[in-house]
Short mmCIF file of C-alpha atoms and ligand atoms in Angstrom, two decimals:
data_model
loop_
_atom_site.label_atom_id
_atom_site.label_comp_id
_atom_site.label_asym_id
_atom_site.label_seq_id
_atom_site.Cartn_x
_atom_site.Cartn_y
_atom_site.Cartn_z
CA MET A 1 53.58 -53.88 74.65
CA ASP A 2 56.78 -51.73 75.72
CA PRO A 3 56.87 -48.59 74.22
CA GLU A 4 60.96 -48.91 73.67
CA TYR A 5 60.24 -52.16 71.85
CA LYS A 6 57.82 -50.26 69.28
CA LYS A 7 60.54 -48.19 69.05
CA LYS A 8 62.81 -50.85 67.34
CA ILE A 9 60.81 -51.90 64.87
CA PRO A 10 61.38 -50.04 61.36
CA GLY A 11 57.96 -48.46 60.36
CA PHE A 12 56.75 -48.88 64.11
CA LYS A 13 56.56 -45.06 64.68
CA SER A 14 54.38 -44.36 62.18
CA MET A 15 51.61 -46.69 62.86
CA GLY A 16 49.01 -46.46 65.10
CA SER A 17 48.57 -50.60 66.10
CA TRP A 18 49.35 -53.73 66.20
CA ARG A 19 46.61 -54.92 62.95
CA VAL A 20 48.30 -52.81 60.73
CA LYS A 21 50.01 -54.98 58.55
CA GLU A 22 51.03 -52.28 55.74
CA MET A 23 54.33 -50.54 56.83
CA GLU A 24 55.83 -47.72 55.94
CA TYR A 25 59.71 -47.13 56.04
CA THR A 26 61.98 -44.14 55.46
CA ILE A 27 65.76 -44.76 53.14
CA ALA A 28 68.70 -42.78 53.12
CA ALA A 29 69.09 -42.38 49.87
CA ILE A 30 72.82 -42.27 48.84
CA SER A 31 73.47 -42.37 44.78
CA GLY A 32 76.83 -41.22 44.98
CA ASP A 33 78.95 -40.88 42.12
CA GLY A 34 79.32 -42.40 39.06
CA ILE A 35 76.90 -44.67 37.96
CA GLY A 36 75.12 -44.64 41.70
CA PRO A 37 72.69 -42.48 40.54
CA GLU A 38 71.43 -44.71 37.38
CA ILE A 39 71.07 -48.05 39.27
CA VAL A 40 69.77 -46.09 42.91
CA ARG A 41 66.52 -45.23 40.41
CA GLU A 42 66.58 -48.80 39.30
CA ALA A 43 66.35 -49.97 42.82
CA LYS A 44 64.18 -47.96 44.27
CA LYS A 45 61.88 -48.68 40.98
CA VAL A 46 62.01 -52.12 42.13
CA LEU A 47 61.23 -51.21 45.83
CA ASP A 48 58.27 -48.65 45.08
CA LYS A 49 56.90 -52.23 42.69
CA ILE A 50 57.32 -54.65 46.09
CA GLY A 51 55.76 -51.71 47.46
CA GLN A 52 52.43 -51.42 45.72
CA LYS A 53 52.51 -55.32 45.22
CA TYR A 54 52.33 -55.91 49.36
CA GLY A 55 51.07 -52.78 50.86
CA HIS A 56 54.67 -51.25 51.96
CA LYS A 57 55.42 -47.52 51.80
CA PHE A 58 58.84 -46.65 51.42
CA ASN A 59 59.93 -42.96 51.46
CA TYR A 60 63.40 -41.31 50.49
CA GLU A 61 65.36 -39.02 51.72
CA ASP A 62 68.20 -38.46 49.80
CA VAL A 63 71.55 -37.85 50.95
CA LEU A 64 74.94 -36.88 49.43
CA MET A 65 77.84 -38.40 49.73
CA GLY A 66 81.72 -39.20 47.85
CA GLY A 67 82.36 -36.31 45.11
CA ILE A 68 78.71 -35.05 44.81
CA SER A 69 79.18 -33.66 48.48
CA ILE A 70 82.55 -32.80 48.06
CA ASP A 71 81.08 -30.20 44.77
CA THR A 72 78.52 -29.63 46.97
CA TYR A 73 79.75 -28.61 50.25
CA GLY A 74 83.46 -29.17 49.97
CA VAL A 75 83.49 -32.29 52.19
CA PRO A 76 82.69 -35.96 50.89
CA LEU A 77 80.50 -36.86 54.18
CA THR A 78 78.03 -33.58 56.17
CA ASP A 79 77.37 -34.23 59.92
CA GLU A 80 73.96 -33.62 58.66
CA ALA A 81 74.37 -36.08 56.26
CA LEU A 82 75.12 -38.94 58.42
CA GLU A 83 72.37 -37.01 60.74
CA THR A 84 69.62 -37.90 58.10
CA ALA A 85 71.69 -41.49 57.66
CA LYS A 86 70.65 -42.38 61.64
CA LYS A 87 67.38 -41.20 61.37
CA SER A 88 66.36 -43.47 58.78
CA ASP A 89 65.24 -46.93 58.45
CA ALA A 90 67.93 -47.93 56.51
CA VAL A 91 70.48 -46.70 54.05
CA LEU A 92 70.68 -47.68 50.73
CA LEU A 93 73.77 -46.74 48.77
CA GLY A 94 74.74 -46.80 44.78
CA ALA A 95 78.91 -46.11 45.15
CA VAL A 96 81.01 -43.10 45.75
CA GLY A 97 84.56 -41.82 43.42
CA GLY A 98 85.41 -40.88 40.59
CA ASN A 99 88.44 -41.67 38.08
CA VAL A 100 91.11 -41.97 40.45
CA GLY A 101 93.93 -40.79 38.37
CA ASN A 102 92.31 -38.49 36.12
CA SER A 103 89.59 -35.91 38.83
CA ARG A 104 90.29 -33.29 41.32
CA TRP A 105 88.66 -35.17 44.00
CA TYR A 106 91.91 -36.30 44.38
CA ASP A 107 93.83 -33.77 44.55
CA VAL A 108 92.98 -33.25 48.51
CA ALA A 109 94.25 -35.29 51.56
CA PRO A 110 92.89 -38.18 51.45
CA ASN A 111 89.96 -37.96 54.46
CA LEU A 112 88.84 -35.37 52.14
CA ARG A 113 88.43 -38.15 49.24
CA PRO A 114 85.16 -38.79 48.41
CA GLU A 115 85.48 -43.18 49.20
CA ALA A 116 86.67 -41.37 53.23
CA GLY A 117 82.93 -40.82 53.10
CA LEU A 118 82.21 -44.21 52.92
CA LEU A 119 84.58 -44.82 56.24
CA ALA A 120 82.61 -41.61 58.05
CA ILE A 121 79.01 -43.45 57.30
CA ARG A 122 80.52 -47.01 58.38
CA LYS A 123 82.01 -45.72 61.37
CA GLY A 124 79.39 -42.95 62.45
CA LEU A 125 76.16 -45.67 62.26
CA ASN A 126 79.08 -48.64 63.95
CA LEU A 127 78.20 -50.71 60.95
CA PHE A 128 80.34 -53.65 62.53
CA ALA A 129 79.57 -56.74 60.43
CA ASN A 130 79.79 -56.94 56.20
CA ILE A 131 77.25 -59.36 54.66
CA ARG A 132 78.43 -60.47 51.20
CA PRO A 133 76.51 -62.90 49.55
CA ALA A 134 78.08 -65.37 46.83
CA TYR A 135 75.33 -67.06 44.61
CA LEU A 136 76.43 -68.50 41.26
CA TYR A 137 73.01 -68.68 38.95
CA ASN A 138 72.63 -71.40 36.83
CA ASP A 139 72.63 -68.72 33.54
CA LEU A 140 75.90 -67.51 34.42
CA ALA A 141 77.33 -69.90 35.31
CA GLY A 142 79.51 -69.89 31.87
CA ALA A 143 81.13 -66.74 33.67
CA CYS A 144 82.32 -68.67 36.89
CA PRO A 145 86.28 -69.43 36.10
CA LEU A 146 85.83 -73.09 38.27
CA LYS A 147 85.63 -76.85 35.90
CA LYS A 148 81.83 -77.61 35.29
CA GLU A 149 82.52 -80.51 37.92
CA ILE A 150 83.44 -78.13 40.68
CA ILE A 151 80.36 -76.20 40.47
CA GLY A 152 77.88 -79.03 40.07
CA ASP A 153 74.62 -77.40 40.51
CA GLY A 154 76.06 -74.04 41.78
CA PHE A 155 76.90 -72.78 45.28
CA ASP A 156 75.49 -70.47 46.82
CA MET A 157 77.28 -68.94 50.32
CA VAL A 158 77.18 -65.99 52.86
CA ILE A 159 80.29 -63.86 53.86
CA VAL A 160 79.84 -62.45 57.25
CA ARG A 161 83.09 -60.58 58.41
CA GLU A 162 83.85 -58.41 60.84
CA LEU A 163 84.51 -54.97 59.88
CA THR A 164 85.68 -52.51 62.62
CA GLY A 165 88.23 -54.37 64.41
CA GLY A 166 90.68 -56.59 64.22
CA LEU A 167 94.05 -55.90 62.72
CA TYR A 168 93.02 -53.05 60.78
CA PHE A 169 92.04 -51.09 63.65
CA GLY A 170 94.55 -51.87 66.26
CA GLU A 171 97.44 -49.76 67.06
CA ARG A 172 100.38 -49.32 64.17
CA HIS A 173 103.60 -47.18 63.89
CA THR A 174 106.89 -47.52 61.77
CA GLU A 175 110.33 -46.69 63.67
CA THR A 176 114.14 -47.26 63.44
CA VAL A 177 114.98 -49.66 65.47
CA ASP A 178 119.42 -50.23 65.33
CA GLY A 179 119.48 -48.03 61.73
CA VAL A 180 116.79 -50.44 60.30
CA GLU A 181 113.09 -49.58 59.73
CA GLN A 182 110.91 -51.71 61.33
CA ALA A 183 107.18 -51.56 61.32
CA THR A 184 104.41 -53.07 63.96
CA ASP A 185 100.46 -53.41 63.16
CA THR A 186 98.24 -54.73 65.95
CA LEU A 187 95.52 -57.64 66.22
CA VAL A 188 93.28 -56.82 68.76
CA TYR A 189 89.56 -58.36 69.62
CA SER A 190 87.63 -58.28 72.61
CA GLU A 191 85.09 -60.69 73.46
CA LYS A 192 82.42 -58.44 72.76
CA GLU A 193 83.65 -57.60 69.02
CA ILE A 194 83.74 -61.27 68.59
CA ARG A 195 80.07 -62.31 69.69
CA ARG A 196 77.96 -59.52 68.33
CA VAL A 197 79.35 -60.70 64.65
CA ALA A 198 79.22 -64.36 65.70
CA ILE A 199 75.34 -63.90 66.65
CA LYS A 200 74.87 -62.15 63.47
CA ALA A 201 76.41 -64.90 61.32
CA PHE A 202 74.09 -67.66 63.02
CA GLU A 203 71.32 -65.39 63.22
CA ILE A 204 71.23 -65.68 59.28
CA ALA A 205 72.23 -69.43 58.99
CA MET A 206 69.18 -69.68 60.77
CA LYS A 207 67.28 -67.66 57.67
CA ARG A 208 69.40 -70.26 55.32
CA LYS A 209 70.73 -73.98 55.31
CA LYS A 210 71.88 -72.88 59.33
CA LYS A 211 75.43 -74.04 58.62
CA VAL A 212 78.18 -72.13 60.04
CA THR A 213 81.79 -72.28 58.78
CA SER A 214 84.04 -70.45 61.61
CA VAL A 215 87.15 -69.61 59.80
CA ASP A 216 90.68 -68.37 62.14
CA LYS A 217 94.31 -69.00 62.32
CA ALA A 218 93.98 -70.58 65.63
CA ASN A 219 96.68 -72.45 65.04
CA VAL A 220 98.81 -69.32 65.33
CA LEU A 221 96.81 -66.46 67.08
CA ASP A 222 95.44 -65.49 70.06
CA SER A 223 93.17 -63.48 69.07
CA SER A 224 91.99 -66.44 67.18
CA ARG A 225 91.97 -68.93 69.78
CA LEU A 226 89.59 -66.97 71.71
CA TRP A 227 87.54 -66.32 68.33
CA ARG A 228 86.92 -70.06 68.13
CA LYS A 229 86.19 -70.03 72.30
CA VAL A 230 83.32 -66.98 71.89
CA VAL A 231 82.08 -68.76 68.45
CA ALA A 232 81.77 -71.73 70.54
CA GLU A 233 79.88 -70.39 73.54
CA VAL A 234 77.41 -68.34 70.91
CA ALA A 235 77.18 -71.76 68.69
CA LYS A 236 74.97 -72.56 72.17
CA ASP A 237 72.05 -71.04 71.90
CA TYR A 238 71.38 -71.80 67.64
CA PRO A 239 71.23 -75.26 68.42
CA GLU A 240 69.70 -76.42 65.28
CA VAL A 241 73.23 -74.79 63.53
CA THR A 242 75.92 -76.74 62.66
CA LEU A 243 79.15 -74.89 63.87
CA GLU A 244 82.47 -75.94 61.61
CA ASN A 245 85.55 -74.64 62.67
CA MET A 246 88.16 -73.97 59.31
CA LEU A 247 92.01 -72.45 58.90
CA VAL A 248 91.93 -69.52 56.65
CA ASP A 249 94.25 -71.26 54.47
CA ASN A 250 91.97 -74.15 54.33
CA CYS A 251 89.23 -71.86 53.31
CA ALA A 252 91.31 -70.01 50.81
CA MET A 253 92.06 -73.38 49.02
CA GLN A 254 88.44 -74.99 49.74
CA LEU A 255 86.37 -71.96 48.18
CA VAL A 256 87.95 -73.13 44.72
CA MET A 257 88.18 -76.89 45.16
CA ASN A 258 84.74 -77.06 46.81
CA PRO A 259 82.55 -73.81 47.12
CA ARG A 260 79.27 -75.93 47.44
CA GLN A 261 79.95 -77.07 51.02
CA PHE A 262 79.83 -73.53 52.43
CA ASP A 263 76.31 -71.96 53.70
CA VAL A 264 77.51 -68.90 56.16
CA ILE A 265 81.33 -68.22 56.50
CA LEU A 266 82.32 -66.59 59.51
CA THR A 267 85.28 -64.61 60.08
CA GLU A 268 87.40 -61.74 61.26
CA ASN A 269 88.45 -58.25 59.49
CA MET A 270 91.62 -59.02 57.61
CA PHE A 271 90.42 -62.80 56.97
CA GLY A 272 87.33 -61.52 55.63
CA ASP A 273 88.29 -58.84 53.36
CA ILE A 274 91.02 -61.67 51.46
CA LEU A 275 88.02 -64.37 51.05
CA SER A 276 85.23 -62.32 50.46
CA ASP A 277 87.05 -61.14 47.53
CA GLU A 278 87.86 -64.99 46.51
CA ALA A 279 84.22 -65.51 47.03
CA SER A 280 83.09 -62.53 44.55
CA MET A 281 85.77 -63.77 41.94
CA ILE A 282 84.46 -67.54 41.90
CA THR A 283 80.75 -66.08 41.10
CA GLY A 284 82.04 -64.20 37.85
CA SER A 285 79.99 -61.42 37.44
CA ILE A 286 80.67 -58.09 39.73
CA GLY A 287 77.63 -56.39 38.43
CA MET A 288 75.66 -58.96 40.48
CA LEU A 289 76.79 -58.89 44.02
CA SER A 290 75.14 -57.21 46.42
CA SER A 291 76.47 -56.77 50.47
CA ALA A 292 75.11 -55.04 53.76
CA SER A 293 76.66 -53.56 56.63
CA LEU A 294 75.22 -53.96 59.56
CA ASN A 295 74.83 -52.72 63.39
CA GLU A 296 73.55 -54.56 66.67
CA SER A 297 70.55 -53.82 66.44
CA LYS A 298 68.70 -54.38 62.42
CA PHE A 299 69.61 -50.98 61.17
CA GLY A 300 72.07 -51.58 58.01
CA LEU A 301 73.38 -50.37 54.88
CA TYR A 302 73.12 -51.97 51.72
CA GLU A 303 75.00 -51.48 48.37
CA PRO A 304 76.70 -53.30 45.76
CA SER A 305 80.25 -54.55 45.98
CA HIS A 306 81.13 -52.68 43.04
CA GLY A 307 82.33 -49.27 42.24
CA SER A 308 81.19 -46.08 40.88
CA ALA A 309 82.80 -47.59 37.84
CA PRO A 310 83.31 -43.71 36.05
CA ASP A 311 84.30 -45.49 32.43
CA ILE A 312 80.48 -46.73 32.02
CA ALA A 313 78.59 -43.68 33.76
CA GLY A 314 75.79 -41.66 32.14
CA LYS A 315 75.37 -44.26 29.35
CA ASP A 316 72.51 -46.19 30.66
CA ILE A 317 74.81 -49.30 30.13
CA ALA A 318 75.49 -50.30 34.41
CA ASN A 319 73.74 -52.97 35.51
CA PRO A 320 71.51 -52.70 38.32
CA ILE A 321 71.06 -56.24 39.78
CA ALA A 322 73.81 -55.34 42.94
CA THR A 323 71.90 -52.82 43.76
CA ILE A 324 68.44 -54.45 43.82
CA LEU A 325 69.35 -57.43 45.37
CA SER A 326 71.06 -54.74 47.53
CA ALA A 327 67.55 -54.04 48.33
CA ALA A 328 66.34 -57.15 48.46
CA MET A 329 68.26 -58.05 51.60
CA MET A 330 67.51 -54.77 52.60
CA LEU A 331 63.51 -56.09 53.38
CA ARG A 332 65.44 -59.02 54.79
CA PHE A 333 67.91 -58.51 57.03
CA SER A 334 66.46 -54.70 58.12
CA PHE A 335 62.39 -54.75 57.73
CA ASP A 336 61.87 -59.21 57.81
CA LEU A 337 60.20 -58.92 55.15
CA ASP A 338 61.14 -61.73 53.51
CA LYS A 339 58.24 -62.61 51.34
CA GLU A 340 59.05 -59.87 49.74
CA ALA A 341 63.10 -59.77 49.32
CA ASP A 342 62.35 -63.56 47.75
CA ALA A 343 60.47 -61.90 45.13
CA ILE A 344 62.98 -59.61 44.00
CA GLU A 345 64.60 -62.29 43.28
CA ASP A 346 62.73 -64.57 41.84
CA ALA A 347 62.49 -61.28 39.40
CA VAL A 348 65.93 -61.80 38.77
CA ARG A 349 66.22 -65.30 38.36
CA LYS A 350 63.58 -64.99 35.89
CA VAL A 351 64.91 -62.23 33.64
CA LEU A 352 68.58 -63.83 33.57
CA ALA A 353 66.90 -67.29 32.81
CA GLU A 354 64.51 -65.30 29.57
CA GLY A 355 68.22 -64.24 28.46
CA TYR A 356 68.33 -61.06 28.82
CA ARG A 357 71.86 -59.50 30.14
CA THR A 358 73.30 -56.43 30.65
CA VAL A 359 76.14 -55.66 28.81
CA ASP A 360 79.08 -57.02 31.84
CA ILE A 361 77.05 -60.43 31.65
CA MET A 362 76.47 -60.24 27.90
CA ASP A 363 76.68 -63.77 25.79
CA GLU A 364 76.19 -64.94 22.81
CA GLY A 365 72.84 -65.33 21.94
CA LYS A 366 71.42 -63.68 24.42
CA LYS A 367 69.24 -60.20 24.22
CA GLN A 368 71.02 -56.71 26.08
CA VAL A 369 69.15 -54.51 27.68
CA GLY A 370 70.29 -51.20 29.47
CA THR A 371 70.00 -49.79 33.38
CA THR A 372 66.83 -48.60 32.66
CA GLU A 373 65.27 -52.42 30.76
CA MET A 374 66.61 -54.05 33.26
CA GLY A 375 65.15 -52.36 35.57
CA ASN A 376 61.78 -52.12 33.82
CA LEU A 377 61.94 -56.15 32.62
CA ILE A 378 62.49 -57.00 36.83
CA CYS A 379 59.87 -54.75 37.94
CA GLU A 380 57.57 -56.70 35.19
CA ARG A 381 58.38 -59.65 36.50
CA ILE A 382 57.31 -58.42 40.42
P1 NAD B 401 84.40 -50.40 39.62
O1 NAD B 401 84.11 -51.61 40.81
O2 NAD B 401 83.70 -49.55 39.45
O3 NAD B 401 84.45 -50.86 38.39
C1 NAD B 401 85.43 -52.01 37.79
C2 NAD B 401 85.00 -52.89 36.04
O4 NAD B 401 83.97 -52.94 36.38
C3 NAD B 401 85.25 -50.96 35.31
O5 NAD B 401 85.30 -51.57 34.44
C4 NAD B 401 83.62 -51.27 35.42
O6 NAD B 401 82.65 -50.32 34.13
C5 NAD B 401 83.01 -52.41 35.85
N1 NAD B 401 81.81 -52.22 36.59
C6 NAD B 401 81.76 -52.18 37.72
N2 NAD B 401 80.28 -51.66 38.39
C7 NAD B 401 79.74 -52.15 37.11
C8 NAD B 401 78.60 -52.49 36.84
N3 NAD B 401 77.05 -52.50 37.85
N4 NAD B 401 78.05 -52.55 35.31
C9 NAD B 401 78.38 -52.88 34.96
N5 NAD B 401 80.13 -52.79 34.45
C10 NAD B 401 80.92 -52.57 35.61
O7 NAD B 401 85.92 -50.16 40.44
P2 NAD B 401 87.66 -49.40 40.26
O8 NAD B 401 87.03 -49.18 39.07
O9 NAD B 401 88.20 -49.79 40.70
O10 NAD B 401 86.27 -47.81 41.06
C11 NAD B 401 86.07 -47.17 40.36
C12 NAD B 401 86.16 -45.92 41.81
O11 NAD B 401 84.81 -46.08 42.43
C13 NAD B 401 86.75 -45.49 42.14
O12 NAD B 401 86.89 -44.18 42.42
C14 NAD B 401 86.72 -46.25 43.40
O13 NAD B 401 87.64 -45.76 44.63
C15 NAD B 401 85.23 -46.25 43.75
N6 NAD B 401 85.17 -47.38 44.33
C16 NAD B 401 83.92 -47.06 44.85
C17 NAD B 401 83.63 -48.24 46.20
C18 NAD B 401 82.30 -47.73 46.55
O14 NAD B 401 81.43 -46.66 47.05
N7 NAD B 401 81.31 -48.92 47.96
C19 NAD B 401 83.96 -49.39 45.74
C20 NAD B 401 84.54 -49.86 45.17
C21 NAD B 401 85.79 -48.82 44.76
#
């Protein structure tokens, strides 16, 4: 066994032999602000239940980020906190930030506000691929704003968005030319940036229905033409996966006309920003949506798609499911524990089918439960 290869397997460092099945993982746990501590606590509880049932051990290194780090250290993310995250096998994050209009955290320069911690950790960990599933639970179909005949028996897609390149990271400036102000943003993509995120998308498709829809604007943009060329090259290494190219304007329409056609959508940073929000909206429930941001190895940061919800913090009413499902993504993508990830997802489906709901997804005739009870119910069904 190549010792370098061993180092790349999370948990392997604490093991003596290939025959040992029980795995040990170190997770950097960032509770953050608002509802963050409540939802991360529930996700840890679920992970520990998985650990008990399948014989793994999850160790948590608590890391401060966001407003709580500002209060403690004066900055939203310390170098030490970033180092702890780097040394872990994966990062689990609740959410950061406070009430923007009414918090001392926002009376400072943007680089000292809670959300700056997020940008710093994404950059520091080189997380270039953002993965956001958009899944419609049968039991929550009523929350979907689309017509029944469009929803059919539900949809299940994943958006893979390039996160560290493109228009948001290109050179930009504003100048005055002949007395008229003009602003310039530049959209740059290298072959390398496209290839690495495309590989992620195809790898994910291999674990799903084996279809990738690559979204671009190749009828106009050079960067999109390069995108299409490189994605086609990557596709050759995945003959089992069907590749389809789609223009971004068409994709925006198709998402609401026929969302069931999609399995994995692969796209660049700005298109992904917009399309992933559109895809989340059609599921109708923000408290249910997980996400992952990955780097070149299997390392990732896992967090719910929603924010810190300061309006409901500390009331034991936040929906912990998005964070719990993010923990399931961690098991699947960073630790290759597919069976264990399935167990969490199945438990969530069961709890919903039995009619349990947190307040954000509450419906007539259902049983309303709080954050802690929802976590307990999911644990009991694992
Ligand atoms: P938000 O997602 O926190 O809340 C929007 C609405 O959804 C609120 O009414 C909230 O109560 C509700 N909500 C969100 N998550 C919920 C859950 N799990 N269960 C039940 N209800 C839930 O968005 P916002 O209000 O625009 O932002 C609040 C703070 O969060 C801001 O400081 C913002 O900057 C920050 N934020 C952080 C992240 C992150 O950490 N990744 C992402 C987005 C926003």
